[in-house]
Phi, psi and omega in degrees: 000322181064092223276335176255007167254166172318092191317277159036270177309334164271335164276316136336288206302327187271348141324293169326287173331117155277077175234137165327300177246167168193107158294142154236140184243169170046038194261155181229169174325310174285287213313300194280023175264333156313310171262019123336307174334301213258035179316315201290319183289302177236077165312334176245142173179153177211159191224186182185052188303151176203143193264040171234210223242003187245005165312150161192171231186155180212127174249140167231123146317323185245150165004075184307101190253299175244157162215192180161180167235122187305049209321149172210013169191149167340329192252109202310338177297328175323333209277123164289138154271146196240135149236147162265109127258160187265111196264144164307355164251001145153192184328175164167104180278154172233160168223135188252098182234170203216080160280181167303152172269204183275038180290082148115179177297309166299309195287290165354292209289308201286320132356277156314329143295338152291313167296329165307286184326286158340277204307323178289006201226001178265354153283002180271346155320148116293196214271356190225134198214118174232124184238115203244166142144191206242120181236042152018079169171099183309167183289010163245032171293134168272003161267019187231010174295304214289011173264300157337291216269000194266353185133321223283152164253134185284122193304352182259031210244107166095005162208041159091157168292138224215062195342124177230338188261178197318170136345308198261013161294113173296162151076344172238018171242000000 
């Protein structure tokens, strides 16, 4: 969402969007008060909104059968959101996660240490895993290996380069 652009404009763009699921990261109370608008479209959905930079939201078409937050490091901001749905082809857990980023040295470590954790924690899962969010770490970053080495495959794997940092980034956004 990027918790400091223009709502307007993110609530647009998620009009638009034909998606099943929709991960959010840096969502707050007024945003998911927001996207109410959009009940008809994503009818199930749970959050776990804050009001720093670390909110986060799973919107579904289909059934939200459990959810919760995933410790995925020592420090309760670590904690993922996990929910199972019921996809029309059967379960399907998801997890929607936002570590810190690396700013500085202590943020580094700690970053790396959610993604471990996370990638350590997806066999407690079932068997079908969609793991979404902003891991403020590009995708050939050697801090996405234990998610790699846990099975996942990066979702821009067979489509090409895959724009991830702001809009107003030349050449990377």
């Amino acid at each position: 969402v990027q918790m400091d652009a223009p709502r307007g404009r993110t609530l647009s763009w998620l009009g638009a969007v034909d998606a099943d699921l929709v991960g959010l990261q840096e969502v707050d109370a007024a945003f998911m008060m927001a996207v109410g608008a959009l009940d008809a479209r994503w009818p199930h959905r749970v959050a776990r909104p804050r009001e720093d930079f670390m909110g986060l939201a799973l919107l579904s078409r289909w059934p939200i059968e459990a959810h919760g937050a995933l410790a995925a490091g020592p420090d309760p901001i670590d904690a993922v959101l996990w929910a199972r749905v019921r996809a029309p082809s059967g379960p399907l857990d998801v997890v929607v996660a936002h570590p810190l980023p690396p700013a500085g040295a202590a943020m580094w470590a700690q970053r790396n240490r959610v993604i471990a954790g996370l990638a350590a924690k997806l066999d407690q899962l079932g068997p079908r895993v969609v793991v979404a969010g902003d891991f403020n770490a590009a995708p050939w970053s050697a801090a996405l290996a234990p998610l790699r080495d846990a099975g996942l495959v990066h979702g821009r794997v067979g489509r090409g380069h895959q724009a991830s940092w702001p809009a107003g980034w030349p050449m990377l956004g």
